[in-house]
Coordinates of C-alpha atoms in Angstrom, one line a residue:
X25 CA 164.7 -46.8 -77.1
X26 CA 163.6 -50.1 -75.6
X27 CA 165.0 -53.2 -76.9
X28 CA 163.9 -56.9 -76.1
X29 CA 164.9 -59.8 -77.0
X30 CA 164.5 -63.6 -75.8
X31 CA 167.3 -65.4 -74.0
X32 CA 170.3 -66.6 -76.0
X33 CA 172.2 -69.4 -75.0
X34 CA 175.1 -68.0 -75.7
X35 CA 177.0 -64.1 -75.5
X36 CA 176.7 -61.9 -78.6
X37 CA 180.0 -59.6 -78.6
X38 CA 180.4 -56.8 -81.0
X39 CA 177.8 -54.3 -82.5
X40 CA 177.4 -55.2 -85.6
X41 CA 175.1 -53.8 -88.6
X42 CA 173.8 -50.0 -88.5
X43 CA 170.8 -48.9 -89.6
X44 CA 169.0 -45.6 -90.7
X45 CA 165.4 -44.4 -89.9
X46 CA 164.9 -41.1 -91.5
X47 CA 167.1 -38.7 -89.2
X48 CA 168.0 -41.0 -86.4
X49 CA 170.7 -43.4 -86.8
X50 CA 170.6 -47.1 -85.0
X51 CA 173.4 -49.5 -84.1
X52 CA 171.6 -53.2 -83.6
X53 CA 173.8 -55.1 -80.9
X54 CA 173.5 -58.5 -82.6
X55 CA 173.8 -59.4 -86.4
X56 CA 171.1 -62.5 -86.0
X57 CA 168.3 -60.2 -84.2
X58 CA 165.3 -59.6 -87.0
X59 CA 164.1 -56.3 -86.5
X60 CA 161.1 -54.5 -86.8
X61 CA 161.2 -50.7 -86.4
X62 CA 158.8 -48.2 -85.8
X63 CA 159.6 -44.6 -85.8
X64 CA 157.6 -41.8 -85.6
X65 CA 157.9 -37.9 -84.0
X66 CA 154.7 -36.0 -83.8
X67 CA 154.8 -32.3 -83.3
X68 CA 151.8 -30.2 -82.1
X69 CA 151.4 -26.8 -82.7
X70 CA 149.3 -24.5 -79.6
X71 CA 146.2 -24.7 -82.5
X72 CA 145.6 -28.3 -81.9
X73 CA 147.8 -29.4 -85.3
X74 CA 149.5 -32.1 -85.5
X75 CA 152.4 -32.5 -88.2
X76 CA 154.4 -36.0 -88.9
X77 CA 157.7 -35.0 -89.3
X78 CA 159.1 -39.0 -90.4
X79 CA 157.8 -42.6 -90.0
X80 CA 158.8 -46.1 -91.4
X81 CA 158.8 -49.6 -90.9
X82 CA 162.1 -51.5 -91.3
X83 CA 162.1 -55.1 -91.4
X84 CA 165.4 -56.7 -91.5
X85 CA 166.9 -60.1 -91.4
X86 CA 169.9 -61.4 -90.9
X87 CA 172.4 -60.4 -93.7
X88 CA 176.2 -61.1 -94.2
X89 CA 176.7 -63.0 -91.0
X90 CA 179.7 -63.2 -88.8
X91 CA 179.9 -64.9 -85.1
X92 CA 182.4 -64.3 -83.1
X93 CA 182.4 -67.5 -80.6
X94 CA 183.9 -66.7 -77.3
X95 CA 184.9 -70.2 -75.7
X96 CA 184.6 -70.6 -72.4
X97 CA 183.4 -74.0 -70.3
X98 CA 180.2 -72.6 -71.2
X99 CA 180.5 -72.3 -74.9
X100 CA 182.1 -76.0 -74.5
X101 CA 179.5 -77.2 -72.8
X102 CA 176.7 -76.2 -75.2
X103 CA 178.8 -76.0 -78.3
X104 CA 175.9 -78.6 -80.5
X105 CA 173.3 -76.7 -79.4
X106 CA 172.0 -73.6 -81.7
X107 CA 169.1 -72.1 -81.6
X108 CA 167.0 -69.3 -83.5
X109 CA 166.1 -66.2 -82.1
X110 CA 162.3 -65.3 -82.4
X111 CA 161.5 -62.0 -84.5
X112 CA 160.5 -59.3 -81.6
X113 CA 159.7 -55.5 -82.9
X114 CA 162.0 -53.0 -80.9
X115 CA 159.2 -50.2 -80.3
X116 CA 159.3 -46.3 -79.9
X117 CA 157.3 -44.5 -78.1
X118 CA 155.9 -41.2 -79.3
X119 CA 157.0 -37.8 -77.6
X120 CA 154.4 -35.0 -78.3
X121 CA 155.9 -31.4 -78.1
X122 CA 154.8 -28.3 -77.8
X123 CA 156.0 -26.2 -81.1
X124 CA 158.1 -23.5 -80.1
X125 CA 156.6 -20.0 -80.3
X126 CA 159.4 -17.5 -82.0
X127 CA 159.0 -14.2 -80.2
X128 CA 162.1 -12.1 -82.1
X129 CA 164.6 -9.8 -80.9
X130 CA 162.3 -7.2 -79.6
X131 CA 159.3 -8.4 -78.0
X132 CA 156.3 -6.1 -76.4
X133 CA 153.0 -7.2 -77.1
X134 CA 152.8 -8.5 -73.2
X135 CA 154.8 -5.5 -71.6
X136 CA 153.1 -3.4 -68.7
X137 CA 153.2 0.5 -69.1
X138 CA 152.3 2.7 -66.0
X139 CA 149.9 6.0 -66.5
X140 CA 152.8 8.1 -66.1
X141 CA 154.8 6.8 -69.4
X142 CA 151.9 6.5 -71.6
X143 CA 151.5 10.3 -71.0
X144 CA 155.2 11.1 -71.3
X145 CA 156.0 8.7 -73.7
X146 CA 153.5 8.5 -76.3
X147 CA 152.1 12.4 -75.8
X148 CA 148.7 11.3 -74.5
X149 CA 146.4 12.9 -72.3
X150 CA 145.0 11.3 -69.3
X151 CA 141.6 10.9 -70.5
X152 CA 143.2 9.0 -73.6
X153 CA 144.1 6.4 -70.9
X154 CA 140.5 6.2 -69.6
X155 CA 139.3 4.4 -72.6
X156 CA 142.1 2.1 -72.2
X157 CA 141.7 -2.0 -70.1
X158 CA 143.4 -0.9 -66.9
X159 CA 145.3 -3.8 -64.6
X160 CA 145.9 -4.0 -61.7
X161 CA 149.1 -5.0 -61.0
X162 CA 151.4 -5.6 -57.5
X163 CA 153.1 -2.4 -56.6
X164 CA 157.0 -1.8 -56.1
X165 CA 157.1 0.6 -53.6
X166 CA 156.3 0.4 -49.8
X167 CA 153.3 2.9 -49.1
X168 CA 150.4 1.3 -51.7
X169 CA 150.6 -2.7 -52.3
X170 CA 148.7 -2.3 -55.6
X171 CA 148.7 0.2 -58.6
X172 CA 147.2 0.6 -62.1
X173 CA 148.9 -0.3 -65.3
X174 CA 148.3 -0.9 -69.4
X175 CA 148.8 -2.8 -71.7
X176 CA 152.0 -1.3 -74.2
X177 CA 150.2 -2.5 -77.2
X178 CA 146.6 -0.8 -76.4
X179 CA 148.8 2.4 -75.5
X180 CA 150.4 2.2 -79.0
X181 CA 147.4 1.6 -80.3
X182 CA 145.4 4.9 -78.7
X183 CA 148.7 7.3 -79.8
X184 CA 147.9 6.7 -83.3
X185 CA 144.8 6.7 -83.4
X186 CA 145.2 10.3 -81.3
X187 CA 148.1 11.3 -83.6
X188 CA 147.0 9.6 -87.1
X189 CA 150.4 7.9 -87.9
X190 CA 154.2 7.4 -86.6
X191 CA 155.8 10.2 -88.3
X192 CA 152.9 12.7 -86.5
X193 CA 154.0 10.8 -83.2
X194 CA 157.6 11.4 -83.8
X195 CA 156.8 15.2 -85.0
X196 CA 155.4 15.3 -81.6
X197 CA 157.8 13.6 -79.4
X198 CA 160.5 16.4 -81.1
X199 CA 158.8 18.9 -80.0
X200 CA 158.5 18.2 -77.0
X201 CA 162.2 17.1 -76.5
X202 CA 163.1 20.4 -77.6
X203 CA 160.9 22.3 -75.3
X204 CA 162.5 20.6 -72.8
X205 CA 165.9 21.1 -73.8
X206 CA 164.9 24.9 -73.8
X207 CA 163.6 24.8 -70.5
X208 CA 166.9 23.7 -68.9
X209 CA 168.2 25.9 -70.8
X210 CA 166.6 28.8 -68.9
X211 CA 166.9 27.2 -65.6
X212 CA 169.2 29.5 -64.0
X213 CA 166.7 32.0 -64.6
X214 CA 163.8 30.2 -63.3
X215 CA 166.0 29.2 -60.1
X216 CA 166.8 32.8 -59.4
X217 CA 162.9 33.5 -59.8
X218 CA 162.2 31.0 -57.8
X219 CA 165.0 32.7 -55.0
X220 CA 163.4 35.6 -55.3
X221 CA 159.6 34.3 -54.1
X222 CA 161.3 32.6 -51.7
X223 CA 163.0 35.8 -49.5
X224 CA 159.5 37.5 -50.5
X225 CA 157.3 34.5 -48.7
X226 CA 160.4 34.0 -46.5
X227 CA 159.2 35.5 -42.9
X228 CA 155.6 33.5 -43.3
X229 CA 156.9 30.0 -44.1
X230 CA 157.7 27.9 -41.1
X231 CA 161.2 27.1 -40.3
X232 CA 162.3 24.7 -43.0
X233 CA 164.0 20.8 -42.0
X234 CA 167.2 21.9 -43.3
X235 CA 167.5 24.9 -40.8
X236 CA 166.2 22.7 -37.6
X237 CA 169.1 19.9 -37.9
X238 CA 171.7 22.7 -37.1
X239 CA 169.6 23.3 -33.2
X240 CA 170.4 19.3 -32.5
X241 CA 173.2 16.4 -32.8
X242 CA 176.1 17.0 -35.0
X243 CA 174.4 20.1 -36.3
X244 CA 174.2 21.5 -32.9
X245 CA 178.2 20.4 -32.3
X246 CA 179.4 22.2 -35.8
X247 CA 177.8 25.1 -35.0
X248 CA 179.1 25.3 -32.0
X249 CA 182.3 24.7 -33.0
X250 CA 182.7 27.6 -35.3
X251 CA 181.3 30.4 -33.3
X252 CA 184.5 29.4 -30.9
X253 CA 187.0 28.8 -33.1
X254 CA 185.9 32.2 -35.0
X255 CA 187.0 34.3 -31.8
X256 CA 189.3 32.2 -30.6
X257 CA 191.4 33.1 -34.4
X258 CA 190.3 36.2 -33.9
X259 CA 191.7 37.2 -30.1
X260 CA 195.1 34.7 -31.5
X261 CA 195.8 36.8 -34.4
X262 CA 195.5 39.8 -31.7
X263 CA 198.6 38.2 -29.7
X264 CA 200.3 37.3 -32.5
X265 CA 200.4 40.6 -34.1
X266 CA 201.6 42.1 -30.5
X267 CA 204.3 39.3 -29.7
X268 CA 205.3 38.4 -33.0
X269 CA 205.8 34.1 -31.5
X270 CA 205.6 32.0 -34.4
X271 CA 204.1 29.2 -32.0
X272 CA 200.7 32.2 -31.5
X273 CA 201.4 32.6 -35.6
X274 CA 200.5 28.6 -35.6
X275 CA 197.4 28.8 -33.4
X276 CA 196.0 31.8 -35.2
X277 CA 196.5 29.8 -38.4
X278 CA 195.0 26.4 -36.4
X279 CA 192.0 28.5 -35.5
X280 CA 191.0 29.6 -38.7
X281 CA 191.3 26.5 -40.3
X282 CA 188.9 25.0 -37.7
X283 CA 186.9 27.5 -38.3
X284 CA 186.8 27.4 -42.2
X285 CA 186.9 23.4 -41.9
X286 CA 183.4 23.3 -39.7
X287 CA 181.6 25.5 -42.2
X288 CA 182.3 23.7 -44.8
X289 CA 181.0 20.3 -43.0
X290 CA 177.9 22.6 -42.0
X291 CA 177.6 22.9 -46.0
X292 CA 177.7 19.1 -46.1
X293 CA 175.3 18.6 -43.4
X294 CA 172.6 20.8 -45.0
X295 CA 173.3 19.4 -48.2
X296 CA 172.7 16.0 -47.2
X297 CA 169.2 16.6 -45.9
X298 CA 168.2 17.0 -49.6
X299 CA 165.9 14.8 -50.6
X300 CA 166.4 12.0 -53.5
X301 CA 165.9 13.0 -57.2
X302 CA 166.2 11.3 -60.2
X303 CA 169.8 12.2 -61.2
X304 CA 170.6 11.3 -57.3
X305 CA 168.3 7.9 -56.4
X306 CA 170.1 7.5 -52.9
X307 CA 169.9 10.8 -51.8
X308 CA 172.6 12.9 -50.6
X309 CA 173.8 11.0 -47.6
X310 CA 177.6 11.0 -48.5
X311 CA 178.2 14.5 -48.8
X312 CA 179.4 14.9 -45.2
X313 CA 181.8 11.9 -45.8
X314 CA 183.1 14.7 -48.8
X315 CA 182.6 17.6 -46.7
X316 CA 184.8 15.4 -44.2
X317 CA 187.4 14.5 -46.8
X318 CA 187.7 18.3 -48.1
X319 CA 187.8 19.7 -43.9
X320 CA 190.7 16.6 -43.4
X321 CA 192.9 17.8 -46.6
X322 CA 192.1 21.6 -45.6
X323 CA 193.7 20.8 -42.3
X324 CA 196.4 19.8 -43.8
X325 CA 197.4 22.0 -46.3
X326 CA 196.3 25.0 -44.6
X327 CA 197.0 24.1 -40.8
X328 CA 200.0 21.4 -40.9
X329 CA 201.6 23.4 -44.0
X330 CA 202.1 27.0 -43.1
X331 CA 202.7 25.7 -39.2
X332 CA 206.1 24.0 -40.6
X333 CA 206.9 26.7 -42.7
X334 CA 206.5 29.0 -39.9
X335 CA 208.4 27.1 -37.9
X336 CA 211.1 26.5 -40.1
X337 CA 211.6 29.9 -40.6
X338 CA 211.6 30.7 -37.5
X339 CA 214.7 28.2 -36.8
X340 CA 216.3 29.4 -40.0
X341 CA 216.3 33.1 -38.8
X342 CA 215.3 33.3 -35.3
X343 CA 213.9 36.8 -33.9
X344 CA 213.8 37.6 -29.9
X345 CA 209.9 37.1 -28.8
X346 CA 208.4 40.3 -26.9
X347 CA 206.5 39.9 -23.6
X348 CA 204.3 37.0 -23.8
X349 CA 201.9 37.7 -20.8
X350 CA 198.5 38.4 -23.4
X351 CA 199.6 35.2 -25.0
X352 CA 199.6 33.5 -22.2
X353 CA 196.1 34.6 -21.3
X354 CA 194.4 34.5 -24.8
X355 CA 195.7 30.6 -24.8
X356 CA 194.3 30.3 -21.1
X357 CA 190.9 31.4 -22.4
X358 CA 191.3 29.5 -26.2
X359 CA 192.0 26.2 -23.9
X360 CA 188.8 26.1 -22.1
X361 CA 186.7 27.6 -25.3
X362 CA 188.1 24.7 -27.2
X363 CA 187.6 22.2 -24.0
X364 CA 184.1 23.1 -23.9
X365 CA 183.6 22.6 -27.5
X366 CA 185.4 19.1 -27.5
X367 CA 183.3 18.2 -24.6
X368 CA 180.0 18.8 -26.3
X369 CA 181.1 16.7 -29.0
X370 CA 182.8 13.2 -26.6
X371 CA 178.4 13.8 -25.1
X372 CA 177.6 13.6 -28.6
X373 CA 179.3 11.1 -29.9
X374 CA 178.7 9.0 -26.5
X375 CA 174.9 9.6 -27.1
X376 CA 175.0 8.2 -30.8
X377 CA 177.4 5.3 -30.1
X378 CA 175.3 4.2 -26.9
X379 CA 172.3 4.3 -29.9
X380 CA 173.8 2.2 -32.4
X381 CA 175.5 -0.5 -29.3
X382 CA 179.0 0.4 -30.2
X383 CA 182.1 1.5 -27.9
X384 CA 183.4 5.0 -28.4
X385 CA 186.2 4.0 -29.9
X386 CA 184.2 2.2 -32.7
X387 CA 182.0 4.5 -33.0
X388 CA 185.2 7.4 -33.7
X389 CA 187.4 4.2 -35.8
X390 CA 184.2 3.4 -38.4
X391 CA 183.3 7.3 -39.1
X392 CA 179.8 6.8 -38.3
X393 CA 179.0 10.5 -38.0
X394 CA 182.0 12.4 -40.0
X395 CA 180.8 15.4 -39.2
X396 CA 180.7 15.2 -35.2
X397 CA 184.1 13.3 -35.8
X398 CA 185.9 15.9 -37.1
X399 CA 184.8 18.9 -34.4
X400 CA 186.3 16.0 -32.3
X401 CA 189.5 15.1 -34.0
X402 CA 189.8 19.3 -34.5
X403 CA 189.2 20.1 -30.6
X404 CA 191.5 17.8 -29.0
X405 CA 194.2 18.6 -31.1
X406 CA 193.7 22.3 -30.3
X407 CA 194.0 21.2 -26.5
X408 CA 197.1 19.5 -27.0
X409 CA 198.4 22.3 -29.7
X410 CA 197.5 24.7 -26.8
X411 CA 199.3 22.6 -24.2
X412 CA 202.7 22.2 -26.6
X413 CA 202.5 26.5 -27.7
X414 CA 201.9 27.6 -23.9
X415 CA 205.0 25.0 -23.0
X416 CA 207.4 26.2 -25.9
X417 CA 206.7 29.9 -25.4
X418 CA 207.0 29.3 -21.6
X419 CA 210.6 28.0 -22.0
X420 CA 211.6 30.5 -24.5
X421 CA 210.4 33.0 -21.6
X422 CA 212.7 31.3 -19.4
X423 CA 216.1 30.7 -21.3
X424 CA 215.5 33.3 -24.2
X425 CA 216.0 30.9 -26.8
X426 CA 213.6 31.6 -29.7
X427 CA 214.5 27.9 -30.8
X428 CA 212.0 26.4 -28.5
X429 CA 209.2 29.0 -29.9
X430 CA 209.8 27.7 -33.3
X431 CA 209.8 23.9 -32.4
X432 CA 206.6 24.3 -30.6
X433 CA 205.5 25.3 -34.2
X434 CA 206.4 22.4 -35.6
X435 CA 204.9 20.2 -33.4
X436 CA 201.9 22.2 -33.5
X437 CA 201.6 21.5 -37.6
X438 CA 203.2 17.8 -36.7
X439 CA 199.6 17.3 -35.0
X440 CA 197.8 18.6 -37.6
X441 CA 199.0 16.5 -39.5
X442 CA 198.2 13.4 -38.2
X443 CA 194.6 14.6 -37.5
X444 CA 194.6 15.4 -41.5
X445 CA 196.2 11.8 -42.3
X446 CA 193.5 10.2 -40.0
X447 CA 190.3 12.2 -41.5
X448 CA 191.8 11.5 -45.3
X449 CA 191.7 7.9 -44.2
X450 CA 188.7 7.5 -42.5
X451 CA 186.5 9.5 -44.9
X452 CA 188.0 7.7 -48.1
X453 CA 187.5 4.2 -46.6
X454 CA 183.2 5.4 -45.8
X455 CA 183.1 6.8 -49.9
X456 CA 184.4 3.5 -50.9
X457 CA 181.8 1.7 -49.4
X458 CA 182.9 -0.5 -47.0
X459 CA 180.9 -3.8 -46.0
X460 CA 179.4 -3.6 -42.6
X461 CA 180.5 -5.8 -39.4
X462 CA 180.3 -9.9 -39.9
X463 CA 178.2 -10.2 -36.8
X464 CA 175.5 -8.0 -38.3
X465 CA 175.8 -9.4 -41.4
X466 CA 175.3 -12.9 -40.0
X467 CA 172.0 -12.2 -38.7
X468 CA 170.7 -11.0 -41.9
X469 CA 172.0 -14.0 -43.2
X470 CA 170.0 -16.4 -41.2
X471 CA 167.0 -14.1 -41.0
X472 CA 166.7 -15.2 -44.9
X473 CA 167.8 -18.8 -44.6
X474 CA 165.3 -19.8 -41.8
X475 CA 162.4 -18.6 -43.8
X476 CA 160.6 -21.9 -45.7
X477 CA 160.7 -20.1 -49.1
X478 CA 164.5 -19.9 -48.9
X479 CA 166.7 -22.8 -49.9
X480 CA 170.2 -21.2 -50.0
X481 CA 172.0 -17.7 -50.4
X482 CA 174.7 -16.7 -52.8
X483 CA 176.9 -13.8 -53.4
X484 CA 175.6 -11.8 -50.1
X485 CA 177.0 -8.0 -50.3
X486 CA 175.7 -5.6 -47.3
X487 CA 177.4 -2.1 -48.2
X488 CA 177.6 0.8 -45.7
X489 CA 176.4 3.4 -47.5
X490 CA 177.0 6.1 -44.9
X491 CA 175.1 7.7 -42.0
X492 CA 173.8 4.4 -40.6
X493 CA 172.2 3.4 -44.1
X494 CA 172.8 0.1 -45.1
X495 CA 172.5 -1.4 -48.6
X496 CA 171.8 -5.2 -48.9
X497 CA 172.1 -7.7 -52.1
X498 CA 172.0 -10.9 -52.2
X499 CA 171.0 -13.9 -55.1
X500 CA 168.0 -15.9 -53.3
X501 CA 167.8 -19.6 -54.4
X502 CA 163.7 -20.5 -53.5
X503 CA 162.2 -23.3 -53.0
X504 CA 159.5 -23.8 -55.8
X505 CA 157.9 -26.4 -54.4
X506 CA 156.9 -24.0 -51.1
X507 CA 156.2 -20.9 -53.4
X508 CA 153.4 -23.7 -55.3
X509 CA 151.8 -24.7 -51.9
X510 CA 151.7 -21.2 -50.9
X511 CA 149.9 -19.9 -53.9
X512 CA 147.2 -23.4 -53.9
X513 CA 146.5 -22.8 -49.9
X514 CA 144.9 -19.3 -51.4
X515 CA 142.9 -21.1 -54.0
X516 CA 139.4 -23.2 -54.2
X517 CA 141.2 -26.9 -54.3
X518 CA 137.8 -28.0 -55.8
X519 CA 137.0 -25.8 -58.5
X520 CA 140.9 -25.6 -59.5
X521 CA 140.6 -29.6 -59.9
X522 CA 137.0 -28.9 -62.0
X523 CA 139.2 -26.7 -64.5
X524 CA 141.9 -30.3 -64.7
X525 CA 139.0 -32.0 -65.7
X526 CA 137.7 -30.5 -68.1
X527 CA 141.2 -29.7 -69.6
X528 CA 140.9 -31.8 -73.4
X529 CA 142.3 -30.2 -75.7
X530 CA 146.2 -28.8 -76.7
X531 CA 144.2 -25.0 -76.4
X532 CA 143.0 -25.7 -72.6
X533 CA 146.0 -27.1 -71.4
X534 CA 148.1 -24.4 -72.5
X535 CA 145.8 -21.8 -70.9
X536 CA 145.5 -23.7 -67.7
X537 CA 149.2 -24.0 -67.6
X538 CA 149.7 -20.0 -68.4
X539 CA 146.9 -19.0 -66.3
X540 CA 148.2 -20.2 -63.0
X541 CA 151.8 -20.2 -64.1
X542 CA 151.9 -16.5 -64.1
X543 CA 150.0 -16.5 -61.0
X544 CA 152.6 -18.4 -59.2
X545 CA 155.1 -15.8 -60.6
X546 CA 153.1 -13.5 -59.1
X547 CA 153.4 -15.3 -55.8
X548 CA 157.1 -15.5 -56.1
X549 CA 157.2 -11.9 -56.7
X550 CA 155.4 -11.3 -53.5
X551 CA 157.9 -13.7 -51.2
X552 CA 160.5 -11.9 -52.3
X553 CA 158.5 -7.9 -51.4
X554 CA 157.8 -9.8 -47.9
X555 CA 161.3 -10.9 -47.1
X556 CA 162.6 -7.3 -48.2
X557 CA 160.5 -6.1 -45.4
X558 CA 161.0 -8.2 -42.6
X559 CA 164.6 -7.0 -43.3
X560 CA 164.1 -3.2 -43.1
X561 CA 161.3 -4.2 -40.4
X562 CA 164.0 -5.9 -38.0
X563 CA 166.9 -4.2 -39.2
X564 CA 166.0 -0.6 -39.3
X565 CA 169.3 0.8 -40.7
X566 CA 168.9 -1.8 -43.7
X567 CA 167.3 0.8 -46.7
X568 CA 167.8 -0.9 -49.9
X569 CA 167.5 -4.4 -50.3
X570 CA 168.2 -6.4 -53.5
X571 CA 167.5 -10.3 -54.1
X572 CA 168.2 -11.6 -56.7
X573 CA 166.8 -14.9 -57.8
X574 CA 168.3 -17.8 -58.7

């Protein structure tokens, strides 16, 4: 609202009359000012339509007049002189708007539907589909940059005319759900079928994935592990069946839970080579952080727990020890089994951490492979276990004390323990998903802000998701302005500013305007596939990314 008025020659306080004009409500800072008032709101429909909502001249003079005089030197100076004020209209200008299109609550007409839920969903076949306008549309995923799609409404559309009305559609879509609930039904007999063609077609298939990670890296090292720790529990039990030392008792007992522990993180490590499924998007990765957590509380319960009972039974009623000489040499041989084994695994764990850039200490704190952790964690503590059973027993030889037997048990189980209490931690801390190390996370930060389509990042979460795999998320704020010059440096500048021109009516501006509006959505959409790659591209152990945009 514009108001003018000629110069006074003196100040006008106060707001003074109020005035109506159909909805809108005016406040006229002077009560001398004749006004003439013009308003009118046009509103245009997408047909060309134009409706007027209100209009109406007011003309008013001045009525029931009241000055307030303000003196000053001013007012003094000119106090005989008055003059009129000359009539001037205040004028409106007209806003045209574009009449809001009600969609509803549920909304579809315009929604995309790939081949594969138009089959599922609405019980077509796939020459139903051919009949159909097919689109081609930007693809999600990695290996094809464009796929085929429909429109939801044609696909509608074809189902009843294929199945005559909704209620046959529905008929049809209950069948089908219960088929399929009939078929999971008998799954465990189809899965033991299946078991069965498998051992027949066994010795012609080549050697599955699965079976090959166990002849390399921590597969190699697990495997490894238990074949030693089997015979080393094995030979242990021997001497402590013959000698009856509860500090033997506690390595048989440390053996076999090595042994149990490492077969069940070779169950993890074959289980997490399965491959993603719908139940299971993110595949299977974690299960040797669980297989980890189990092996840590097995240790635990089964190794730390009977060693301390053993050895407190052993101080509450102390037996004499017979000749210790085959326990002495089954723990010579069980130390340098289990020194071999823990040295495979320090290579191992060296090779992996040299990989990744990280220290072995790093690599061991931060759990990167839980698997090749634990054979580690497990075999030094049998080393040192060996070391405090072959030192207890050796002073019991000496002073005949049984004590010292039994104390060497509970320091046995006191190092359990603390390997159980570290894998517990470790392991809990990876299934929690922890956030990965700031530096790294700084470089994928600026590898988004230095790109020109990028004006800021928000709410940046970078997960580890176990086993080097790295989830990233973060809420994009682009620059439209770029994402506009981007999409008009692919298109004829000359024929695009033919289409302006001949751009007349309310009808061809709105389809110009959707036209290349849902192209440069289209554009956007591809900024944000090319920015995802660049960060897998550079940052290999980033899997998932997420932007979000602003």
């Amino acid at each position: 609202l514009r108001c003018q008025a000629a110069p006074r020659p003196r100040a006008c306080h106060g707001w003074q009359v109020s005035m109506k004009s159909g909805s809108l409500s005016y406040i006229l800072p002077c009560n001398r000012l004749p006004v003439q008032l013009t308003s009118q709101v046009r509103v245009y429909t997408s047909n060309g339509q134009k409706k007027d909502l209100g209009s109406e001249d007011t003309n008013e003079s001045a009525r029931g007049e009241t000055l307030h005089k303000v003196e000053t030197g001013q007012d003094t100076a000119n106090a005989g002189q008055k003059q009129s004020s000359p009539k001037q209209p205040i004028q409106v200008k007209v806003k045209a708007v574009l009449k809001k299109r009600e969609y509803g609550p549920k909304y579809t007409q315009n929604n995309f539907i790939t081949g594969v839920r138009a089959i599922n969903e609405f019980c077509l076949k796939s020459s139903d589909l051919d009949q159909l306008r097919k689109i081609k549309r930007r693809s999600p995923h990695d290996d094809s940059e464009t796929f085929t799609v429909y429109l939801r409404s044609d696909v509608e559309a074809k189902s009843l005319e294929v199945w005559g009305s909704p209620e046959a559609l529905a008929r049809e879509r209950k069948r089908r759900k219960e088929a399929e609930i009939k078929y999971r039904e008998n799954l465990f007999r189809n899965q033991r079928l299946l078991w069965e063609y498998k051992e027949f077609f066994g010795n012609t298939k080549p050697r599955s994935s699965t079976a090959a990670m166990f002849f390399k890296g921590p597969g190699k090292v697990v495997m490894v592990a238990i074949c030693i720790n089997g015979l080393n529990f094995f030979f242990k039990l021997l001497a402590w069946v013959y000698t009856g030392s509860a500090s033997m008792f506690s390595e048989a007992i440390h053996s076999l839970a090595d042994t149990c522990n490492q077969a069940l993180l070779a169950l993890g490590i074959s289980q997490s080579a399965r491959t993603p499924d719908p139940s299971h998007p993110y595949g299977f990765t974690n299960m040797r952080y669980i297989a980890s957590l189990i092996s840590g509380v097995g240790i635990f319960m089964m190794g730390a727990g009977l060693s301390w009972y053993h050895g407190i039974i052993g101080l509450l009623h102390p037996h004499p020890v017979e000749s210790l000489l085959w326990a002495y040499c089954i723990l010579a041989g069980s130390l340098v089994s289990e020194g071999a084994t823990l040295l495979v695994a320090i290579n191992e764990i060296r090779r992996s951490a040299r990989a990744k850039g990280l220290s072995f200490y790093q690599y061991v704190v931060q759990s990167r492979d839980p698997s090749t952790n634990v054979v580690l964690l497990e075999d030094a503590a049998a080393v040192l276990s060996v070391a405090v059973a072959a030192t207890c027993m050796g002073l019991t030889s000496l002073t005949g004390n049984p004590y010292y037997d039994s104390v060497g048990s509970l320091g046995v189980g006191t190092l359990l323990g603390t390997v159980s209490a570290f894998l517990i931690y470790t392991n809990t801390e990876a299934l929690l998903g922890r956030s990965i190390e700031p530096e790294q996370l700084q470089r994928l930060t600026e590898l988004l802000e230095s790109d020109p389509v990028v004006r800021a990042i928000h709410d940046v979460k970078a997960t580890d998701m176990g086993m080097s795999k790295v989830r990233f998320k973060a809420e994009v704020d682009f620059d439209g302005r770029v994402v506009t010059r981007s999409y008009l440096e692919k298109q004829d500048i000359e024929q695009l500013l033919q289409e302006i021109q001949q751009v007349k009516t309310l009808e061809e501006l709105e389809a110009f305007m959707l036209k290349h509006g849902e192209n440069i959505i289209d554009m956007l959409g591809a900024e944000v596939d090319r920015l995802e790659k660049d960060l897998k591209q550079r940052n290999p152990d980033v899997r998932h990314v997420d932007l979000e945009i602003l």
